[in-house]
PDB file of C-alpha atoms and ligand atoms in Angstrom:
ATOM      1  CA  MET A  20       3.144  -6.122  -7.667  1.00  0.00           C
ATOM      2  CA  ILE A  21       1.307  -3.796  -5.318  1.00  0.00           C
ATOM      3  CA  TYR A  22      -2.112  -2.551  -6.325  1.00  0.00           C
ATOM      4  CA  VAL A  23      -4.589  -0.110  -4.796  1.00  0.00           C
ATOM      5  CA  MET A  24      -8.306   0.242  -5.389  1.00  0.00           C
ATOM      6  CA  SER A  25     -11.012   1.996  -3.432  1.00  0.00           C
ATOM      7  CA  ASP A  26     -14.718   2.691  -2.998  1.00  0.00           C
ATOM      8  CA  LEU A  27     -15.933  -0.642  -4.343  1.00  0.00           C
ATOM      9  CA  HIS A  28     -19.300   0.181  -2.699  1.00  0.00           C
ATOM     10  CA  GLY A  29     -20.785  -3.246  -3.267  1.00  0.00           C
ATOM     11  CA  CYS A  30     -19.773  -3.487  -6.943  1.00  0.00           C
ATOM     12  CA  TYR A  31     -18.735  -7.117  -6.629  1.00  0.00           C
ATOM     13  CA  ASP A  32     -18.709  -7.838 -10.370  1.00  0.00           C
ATOM     14  CA  LYS A  33     -16.406  -4.915 -11.119  1.00  0.00           C
ATOM     15  CA  TYR A  34     -14.144  -5.994  -8.255  1.00  0.00           C
ATOM     16  CA  LYS A  35     -13.862  -9.527  -9.662  1.00  0.00           C
ATOM     17  CA  GLN A  36     -13.346  -8.209 -13.200  1.00  0.00           C
ATOM     18  CA  MET A  37     -10.546  -6.003 -11.939  1.00  0.00           C
ATOM     19  CA  LEU A  38      -8.794  -8.868 -10.132  1.00  0.00           C
ATOM     20  CA  GLU A  39      -8.893 -10.753 -13.404  1.00  0.00           C
ATOM     21  CA  LYS A  40      -7.715  -7.769 -15.431  1.00  0.00           C
ATOM     22  CA  ILE A  41      -4.637  -7.225 -13.248  1.00  0.00           C
ATOM     23  CA  LYS A  42      -4.075 -10.998 -13.089  1.00  0.00           C
ATOM     24  CA  PHE A  43      -4.004 -10.741  -9.312  1.00  0.00           C
ATOM     25  CA  ASN A  44      -2.096 -13.650  -7.813  1.00  0.00           C
ATOM     26  CA  LYS A  45      -0.629 -14.771  -4.517  1.00  0.00           C
ATOM     27  CA  ASP A  46       2.632 -12.851  -5.016  1.00  0.00           C
ATOM     28  CA  ASP A  47       0.750  -9.554  -5.388  1.00  0.00           C
ATOM     29  CA  THR A  48      -0.673  -7.357  -2.648  1.00  0.00           C
ATOM     30  CA  LEU A  49      -3.882  -5.392  -2.983  1.00  0.00           C
ATOM     31  CA  TYR A  50      -4.709  -2.468  -0.702  1.00  0.00           C
ATOM     32  CA  VAL A  51      -8.429  -1.749  -0.643  1.00  0.00           C
ATOM     33  CA  LEU A  52      -8.696   1.832   0.477  1.00  0.00           C
ATOM     34  CA  GLY A  53     -12.066   1.699   2.232  1.00  0.00           C
ATOM     35  CA  ASP A  54     -15.774   1.914   1.409  1.00  0.00           C
ATOM     36  CA  SER A  55     -16.007  -1.618   0.065  1.00  0.00           C
ATOM     37  CA  ILE A  56     -19.598  -1.796   1.332  1.00  0.00           C
ATOM     38  CA  ASP A  57     -22.897   0.172   1.122  1.00  0.00           C
ATOM     39  CA  ARG A  58     -24.737   1.897  -1.746  1.00  0.00           C
ATOM     40  CA  GLY A  59     -24.273  -1.000  -4.208  1.00  0.00           C
ATOM     41  CA  ASP A  60     -25.764  -4.469  -3.819  1.00  0.00           C
ATOM     42  CA  ASP A  61     -22.931  -6.752  -2.799  1.00  0.00           C
ATOM     43  CA  GLY A  62     -20.789  -5.212  -0.086  1.00  0.00           C
ATOM     44  CA  ILE A  63     -21.033  -8.251   2.168  1.00  0.00           C
ATOM     45  CA  LYS A  64     -20.079 -10.510  -0.747  1.00  0.00           C
ATOM     46  CA  ILE A  65     -16.992  -8.360  -1.314  1.00  0.00           C
ATOM     47  CA  LEU A  66     -16.006  -8.525   2.368  1.00  0.00           C
ATOM     48  CA  LEU A  67     -16.408 -12.304   2.389  1.00  0.00           C
ATOM     49  CA  ASP A  68     -14.122 -12.543  -0.644  1.00  0.00           C
ATOM     50  CA  MET A  69     -11.523 -10.129   0.764  1.00  0.00           C
ATOM     51  CA  MET A  70     -11.443 -12.051   4.048  1.00  0.00           C
ATOM     52  CA  LYS A  71     -10.341 -15.205   2.282  1.00  0.00           C
ATOM     53  CA  ARG A  72      -7.349 -13.496   0.698  1.00  0.00           C
ATOM     54  CA  PRO A  73      -4.331 -13.008   2.976  1.00  0.00           C
ATOM     55  CA  ASN A  74      -2.738 -10.669   0.407  1.00  0.00           C
ATOM     56  CA  VAL A  75      -5.615  -8.204   0.434  1.00  0.00           C
ATOM     57  CA  VAL A  76      -5.028  -5.448   2.988  1.00  0.00           C
ATOM     58  CA  PRO A  77      -8.362  -3.930   4.029  1.00  0.00           C
ATOM     59  CA  MET A  78      -8.358  -0.274   4.987  1.00  0.00           C
ATOM     60  CA  LEU A  79     -10.988   1.685   6.843  1.00  0.00           C
ATOM     61  CA  GLY A  80     -13.449   3.966   5.094  1.00  0.00           C
ATOM     62  CA  ASN A  81     -16.227   5.974   6.672  1.00  0.00           C
ATOM     63  CA  HIS A  82     -18.701   3.300   5.544  1.00  0.00           C
ATOM     64  CA  GLU A  83     -16.908   0.456   7.335  1.00  0.00           C
ATOM     65  CA  TYR A  84     -16.677   2.705  10.367  1.00  0.00           C
ATOM     66  CA  MET A  85     -20.428   3.344  10.345  1.00  0.00           C
ATOM     67  CA  ALA A  86     -21.211  -0.327   9.747  1.00  0.00           C
ATOM     68  CA  TYR A  87     -18.891  -1.531  12.478  1.00  0.00           C
ATOM     69  CA  SER A  88     -20.166   0.988  15.039  1.00  0.00           C
ATOM     70  CA  VAL A  89     -23.790   0.063  14.388  1.00  0.00           C
ATOM     71  CA  LEU A  90     -23.420  -3.687  13.970  1.00  0.00           C
ATOM     72  CA  LYS A  91     -21.486  -3.939  17.227  1.00  0.00           C
ATOM     73  CA  LYS A  92     -24.672  -2.798  18.941  1.00  0.00           C
ATOM     74  CA  PHE A  93     -27.028  -4.848  16.794  1.00  0.00           C
ATOM     75  CA  ASN A  94     -25.076  -8.106  16.562  1.00  0.00           C
ATOM     76  CA  VAL A  95     -25.965  -9.272  20.068  1.00  0.00           C
ATOM     77  CA  GLU A  96     -28.381 -11.843  21.282  1.00  0.00           C
ATOM     78  CA  ILE A  97     -31.416 -10.211  22.819  1.00  0.00           C
ATOM     79  CA  THR A  98     -31.956 -11.449  26.334  1.00  0.00           C
ATOM     80  CA  ALA A  99     -34.182 -10.660  29.290  1.00  0.00           C
ATOM     81  CA  ASN A 100     -31.390  -8.490  30.634  1.00  0.00           C
ATOM     82  CA  ASN A 101     -30.591  -6.376  27.587  1.00  0.00           C
ATOM     83  CA  TYR A 102     -33.838  -6.287  25.575  1.00  0.00           C
ATOM     84  CA  ASN A 103     -34.551  -2.683  26.494  1.00  0.00           C
ATOM     85  CA  SER A 104     -30.975  -1.475  26.753  1.00  0.00           C
ATOM     86  CA  HIS A 105     -28.938  -2.881  23.850  1.00  0.00           C
ATOM     87  CA  LEU A 106     -30.224  -0.151  21.538  1.00  0.00           C
ATOM     88  CA  ASP A 107     -29.733   3.195  23.189  1.00  0.00           C
ATOM     89  CA  ALA A 108     -30.561   6.523  21.548  1.00  0.00           C
ATOM     90  CA  GLU A 109     -27.005   6.845  20.300  1.00  0.00           C
ATOM     91  CA  ALA A 110     -27.157   3.440  18.582  1.00  0.00           C
ATOM     92  CA  ILE A 111     -30.439   4.314  16.879  1.00  0.00           C
ATOM     93  CA  GLU A 112     -29.071   7.638  15.687  1.00  0.00           C
ATOM     94  CA  MET A 113     -25.974   5.887  14.311  1.00  0.00           C
ATOM     95  CA  TYR A 114     -28.222   3.374  12.559  1.00  0.00           C
ATOM     96  CA  GLU A 115     -30.301   6.116  10.938  1.00  0.00           C
ATOM     97  CA  ASN A 116     -27.170   7.909   9.818  1.00  0.00           C
ATOM     98  CA  TRP A 117     -25.818   4.690   8.300  1.00  0.00           C
ATOM     99  CA  MET A 118     -29.093   4.060   6.446  1.00  0.00           C
ATOM    100  CA  PHE A 119     -29.057   7.647   5.184  1.00  0.00           C
ATOM    101  CA  ASN A 120     -25.591   6.912   3.788  1.00  0.00           C
ATOM    102  CA  GLY A 121     -26.599   3.827   1.825  1.00  0.00           C
ATOM    103  CA  GLY A 122     -26.151   1.129   4.475  1.00  0.00           C
ATOM    104  CA  LEU A 123     -29.391  -0.743   3.789  1.00  0.00           C
ATOM    105  CA  THR A 124     -27.999  -3.472   1.495  1.00  0.00           C
ATOM    106  CA  THR A 125     -25.116  -4.184   3.848  1.00  0.00           C
ATOM    107  CA  SER A 126     -27.315  -4.380   6.945  1.00  0.00           C
ATOM    108  CA  GLN A 127     -29.884  -6.611   5.198  1.00  0.00           C
ATOM    109  CA  ASP A 128     -27.284  -9.039   3.895  1.00  0.00           C
ATOM    110  CA  PHE A 129     -25.453  -9.071   7.215  1.00  0.00           C
ATOM    111  CA  ALA A 130     -28.685 -10.073   8.964  1.00  0.00           C
ATOM    112  CA  LYS A 131     -29.080 -13.080   6.638  1.00  0.00           C
ATOM    113  CA  LEU A 132     -25.740 -14.586   7.652  1.00  0.00           C
ATOM    114  CA  ASP A 133     -25.297 -17.208  10.337  1.00  0.00           C
ATOM    115  CA  LYS A 134     -23.846 -16.155  13.679  1.00  0.00           C
ATOM    116  CA  THR A 135     -20.359 -17.552  13.000  1.00  0.00           C
ATOM    117  CA  THR A 136     -20.056 -15.642   9.724  1.00  0.00           C
ATOM    118  CA  ARG A 137     -21.424 -12.469  11.310  1.00  0.00           C
ATOM    119  CA  ASP A 138     -18.870 -12.750  14.085  1.00  0.00           C
ATOM    120  CA  SER A 139     -16.026 -13.304  11.645  1.00  0.00           C
ATOM    121  CA  ILE A 140     -17.077 -10.228   9.649  1.00  0.00           C
ATOM    122  CA  MET A 141     -17.105  -8.185  12.857  1.00  0.00           C
ATOM    123  CA  GLU A 142     -13.666  -9.456  13.753  1.00  0.00           C
ATOM    124  CA  TYR A 143     -12.448  -8.634  10.238  1.00  0.00           C
ATOM    125  CA  LEU A 144     -13.905  -5.102  10.268  1.00  0.00           C
ATOM    126  CA  GLY A 145     -12.215  -4.525  13.611  1.00  0.00           C
ATOM    127  CA  GLU A 146      -8.811  -5.098  12.008  1.00  0.00           C
ATOM    128  CA  PHE A 147      -9.008  -2.578   9.148  1.00  0.00           C
ATOM    129  CA  GLU A 148      -5.993  -0.304   8.821  1.00  0.00           C
ATOM    130  CA  LEU A 149      -6.437   3.458   9.138  1.00  0.00           C
ATOM    131  CA  TYR A 150      -3.328   4.377   7.167  1.00  0.00           C
ATOM    132  CA  GLU A 151      -0.365   2.806   5.428  1.00  0.00           C
ATOM    133  CA  GLU A 152       2.977   4.137   4.326  1.00  0.00           C
ATOM    134  CA  LEU A 153       4.814   2.179   1.635  1.00  0.00           C
ATOM    135  CA  GLU A 154       8.216   2.598   0.033  1.00  0.00           C
ATOM    136  CA  LEU A 155       8.615   1.252  -3.452  1.00  0.00           C
ATOM    137  CA  ASN A 156      11.277   1.863  -6.088  1.00  0.00           C
ATOM    138  CA  GLY A 157      12.460   4.972  -4.251  1.00  0.00           C
ATOM    139  CA  LYS A 158       8.972   6.434  -4.013  1.00  0.00           C
ATOM    140  CA  THR A 159       6.950   6.802  -0.821  1.00  0.00           C
ATOM    141  CA  PHE A 160       3.187   6.421  -0.809  1.00  0.00           C
ATOM    142  CA  VAL A 161       0.864   7.389   2.029  1.00  0.00           C
ATOM    143  CA  LEU A 162      -2.508   5.661   1.822  1.00  0.00           C
ATOM    144  CA  VAL A 163      -5.646   6.897   3.607  1.00  0.00           C
ATOM    145  CA  HIS A 164      -9.323   6.729   2.709  1.00  0.00           C
ATOM    146  CA  GLY A 165     -10.363  10.371   2.903  1.00  0.00           C
ATOM    147  CA  GLY A 166      -7.841  13.011   3.776  1.00  0.00           C
ATOM    148  CA  LEU A 167      -5.331  14.443   6.179  1.00  0.00           C
ATOM    149  CA  VAL A 168      -7.182  17.327   7.801  1.00  0.00           C
ATOM    150  CA  ASP A 169      -4.937  19.882   9.538  1.00  0.00           C
ATOM    151  CA  PHE A 170      -2.014  18.542   7.561  1.00  0.00           C
ATOM    152  CA  GLU A 171       1.524  19.139   8.761  1.00  0.00           C
ATOM    153  CA  GLU A 172       4.475  17.741   6.848  1.00  0.00           C
ATOM    154  CA  ASP A 173       6.193  16.361   9.958  1.00  0.00           C
ATOM    155  CA  LYS A 174       3.116  15.079  11.740  1.00  0.00           C
ATOM    156  CA  ASP A 175       3.059  11.355  12.426  1.00  0.00           C
ATOM    157  CA  LEU A 176       0.156   9.578  10.693  1.00  0.00           C
ATOM    158  CA  GLY A 177      -0.938   8.241  14.078  1.00  0.00           C
ATOM    159  CA  GLU A 178      -1.586  11.790  15.277  1.00  0.00           C
ATOM    160  CA  TYR A 179      -4.425  12.462  12.833  1.00  0.00           C
ATOM    161  CA  ASP A 180      -7.965  12.113  14.103  1.00  0.00           C
ATOM    162  CA  ILE A 181      -9.710   8.970  12.835  1.00  0.00           C
ATOM    163  CA  HIS A 182     -12.783  10.944  11.717  1.00  0.00           C
ATOM    164  CA  ASP A 183     -10.607  13.408   9.810  1.00  0.00           C
ATOM    165  CA  ILE A 184      -8.884  10.564   7.977  1.00  0.00           C
ATOM    166  CA  ILE A 185     -12.047   8.704   6.973  1.00  0.00           C
ATOM    167  CA  TRP A 186     -14.522  11.596   6.497  1.00  0.00           C
ATOM    168  CA  GLY A 187     -12.130  14.407   5.586  1.00  0.00           C
ATOM    169  CA  ARG A 188     -11.306  15.419   2.031  1.00  0.00           C
ATOM    170  CA  CYS A 189      -8.037  16.551   0.567  1.00  0.00           C
ATOM    171  CA  ASP A 190      -7.486  19.885  -1.073  1.00  0.00           C
ATOM    172  CA  TYR A 191      -6.353  18.402  -4.377  1.00  0.00           C
ATOM    173  CA  ALA A 192      -5.092  21.725  -5.665  1.00  0.00           C
ATOM    174  CA  ARG A 193      -2.530  21.671  -2.901  1.00  0.00           C
ATOM    175  CA  GLN A 194       0.558  19.504  -2.713  1.00  0.00           C
ATOM    176  CA  TYR A 195       0.842  18.006   0.755  1.00  0.00           C
ATOM    177  CA  TYR A 196       4.133  16.129   1.118  1.00  0.00           C
ATOM    178  CA  LYS A 197       7.189  17.413  -0.731  1.00  0.00           C
ATOM    179  CA  ASP A 198       8.437  13.940  -1.574  1.00  0.00           C
ATOM    180  CA  LYS A 199       5.567  11.521  -0.935  1.00  0.00           C
ATOM    181  CA  TYR A 200       2.497  10.619  -2.895  1.00  0.00           C
ATOM    182  CA  LEU A 201      -0.819  10.819  -1.057  1.00  0.00           C
ATOM    183  CA  VAL A 202      -3.159   8.063  -2.263  1.00  0.00           C
ATOM    184  CA  THR A 203      -6.838   8.594  -1.413  1.00  0.00           C
ATOM    185  CA  GLY A 204     -10.338   7.386  -2.247  1.00  0.00           C
ATOM    186  CA  HIS A 205     -13.619   8.822  -0.880  1.00  0.00           C
ATOM    187  CA  THR A 206     -13.860  11.782  -3.267  1.00  0.00           C
ATOM    188  CA  PRO A 207     -14.916  10.752  -6.781  1.00  0.00           C
ATOM    189  CA  THR A 208     -12.398  12.184  -9.200  1.00  0.00           C
ATOM    190  CA  TYR A 209     -15.097  13.961 -11.256  1.00  0.00           C
ATOM    191  CA  ASN A 210     -15.716  16.067  -8.155  1.00  0.00           C
ATOM    192  CA  ILE A 211     -12.052  17.101  -8.147  1.00  0.00           C
ATOM    193  CA  ASP A 212     -11.910  17.969 -11.831  1.00  0.00           C
ATOM    194  CA  GLU A 213     -14.586  16.973 -14.320  1.00  0.00           C
ATOM    195  CA  ASN A 214     -11.889  16.242 -16.904  1.00  0.00           C
ATOM    196  CA  TYR A 215     -10.993  13.238 -14.768  1.00  0.00           C
ATOM    197  CA  LYS A 216     -14.447  11.652 -14.898  1.00  0.00           C
ATOM    198  CA  GLY A 217     -13.923   7.887 -14.664  1.00  0.00           C
ATOM    199  CA  LYS A 218     -10.132   8.355 -14.435  1.00  0.00           C
ATOM    200  CA  ILE A 219      -7.565   8.338 -11.663  1.00  0.00           C
ATOM    201  CA  TYR A 220      -6.483  11.868 -10.739  1.00  0.00           C
ATOM    202  CA  ARG A 221      -2.723  12.409 -10.538  1.00  0.00           C
ATOM    203  CA  GLN A 222      -1.643  15.962  -9.838  1.00  0.00           C
ATOM    204  CA  ASN A 223       0.305  17.754  -7.099  1.00  0.00           C
ATOM    205  CA  ASN A 224       1.606  14.455  -5.659  1.00  0.00           C
ATOM    206  CA  HIS A 225      -1.996  13.273  -5.224  1.00  0.00           C
ATOM    207  CA  ILE A 226      -3.228   9.960  -6.524  1.00  0.00           C
ATOM    208  CA  ALA A 227      -7.022   9.977  -6.145  1.00  0.00           C
ATOM    209  CA  ILE A 228      -8.467   6.651  -7.171  1.00  0.00           C
ATOM    210  CA  ASP A 229     -12.231   6.759  -6.533  1.00  0.00           C
ATOM    211  CA  CYS A 230     -13.530   6.853 -10.098  1.00  0.00           C
ATOM    212  CA  GLY A 231     -17.167   6.618  -8.993  1.00  0.00           C
ATOM    213  CA  ALA A 232     -17.776   2.909  -9.727  1.00  0.00           C
ATOM    214  CA  VAL A 233     -21.136   2.845  -7.935  1.00  0.00           C
ATOM    215  CA  PHE A 234     -22.258   6.148  -9.452  1.00  0.00           C
ATOM    216  CA  GLY A 235     -22.045   4.967 -13.040  1.00  0.00           C
ATOM    217  CA  GLY A 236     -18.330   5.729 -13.352  1.00  0.00           C
ATOM    218  CA  THR A 237     -15.545   3.181 -13.498  1.00  0.00           C
ATOM    219  CA  LEU A 238     -13.600   1.114 -11.026  1.00  0.00           C
ATOM    220  CA  GLY A 239      -9.999   2.265 -11.169  1.00  0.00           C
ATOM    221  CA  CYS A 240      -6.933   0.466  -9.893  1.00  0.00           C
ATOM    222  CA  ILE A 241      -3.331   1.599  -9.848  1.00  0.00           C
ATOM    223  CA  CYS A 242      -0.182  -0.489  -9.655  1.00  0.00           C
ATOM    224  CA  LEU A 243       2.208   1.332  -7.334  1.00  0.00           C
ATOM    225  CA  ASP A 244       5.281  -0.396  -8.808  1.00  0.00           C
ATOM    226  CA  THR A 245       4.667   0.879 -12.324  1.00  0.00           C
ATOM    227  CA  LEU A 246       1.954   3.556 -11.804  1.00  0.00           C
ATOM    228  CA  GLU A 247       0.014   1.784 -14.524  1.00  0.00           C
ATOM    229  CA  GLU A 248      -3.737   2.450 -14.341  1.00  0.00           C
ATOM    230  CA  PHE A 249      -6.466  -0.116 -14.945  1.00  0.00           C
ATOM    231  CA  TYR A 250     -10.180   0.394 -15.451  1.00  0.00           C
ATOM    232  CA  VAL A 251     -13.284  -1.733 -15.680  1.00  0.00           C
TER     233      VAL A 251
HETATM  234 MN1   MN B 309     -15.850   7.417   1.812  1.00  0.00          MN
END
């Protein structure tokens, strides 16, 4: 079975409970649609678990993007040659922006890791997918974290701007593809329609799966084979 969840935001316990609930096993595939880290306590713990699982496909959210951009600059050995140059104004601004967006727990826990583990996390973050298109039982699913800004039906997914995909939001009142489902996280479903508080939003060929786990909502997960929804 193929499952999708999103916006774990450090909610490690909910993530583990969900894997148990769906009886996730080696024949299944799980797409994690970005924002696994930040805001909640255990983003690094989630990444370390995901890394060990070859059948978990990590996808890029704006939070991984911020973390990766900053940590690339910070995860260097300070030497006589770079001590006053490894953090330029741009790096410091990116760091402040990341902290403003809930990056503190991730950066603190990252700093506690040994160099080998830090390097493997950096390598892992560098491999996150920006988009996926899946065909299953005659249905096509397009998976992105945020949205498809400046959408055009015929546009190749590779033509969208990375920032638009990870920071953009969909217009959920509008149907994008005629014959494809657009699966997104990033926008908690209660912000789309308050009747969907804590629930996956499925309207207009949208499947919005961020149920606000870290904001006191639920963690939602959908099985793309059956469209069955799961909550913890
Ligand atoms: Mn996001």
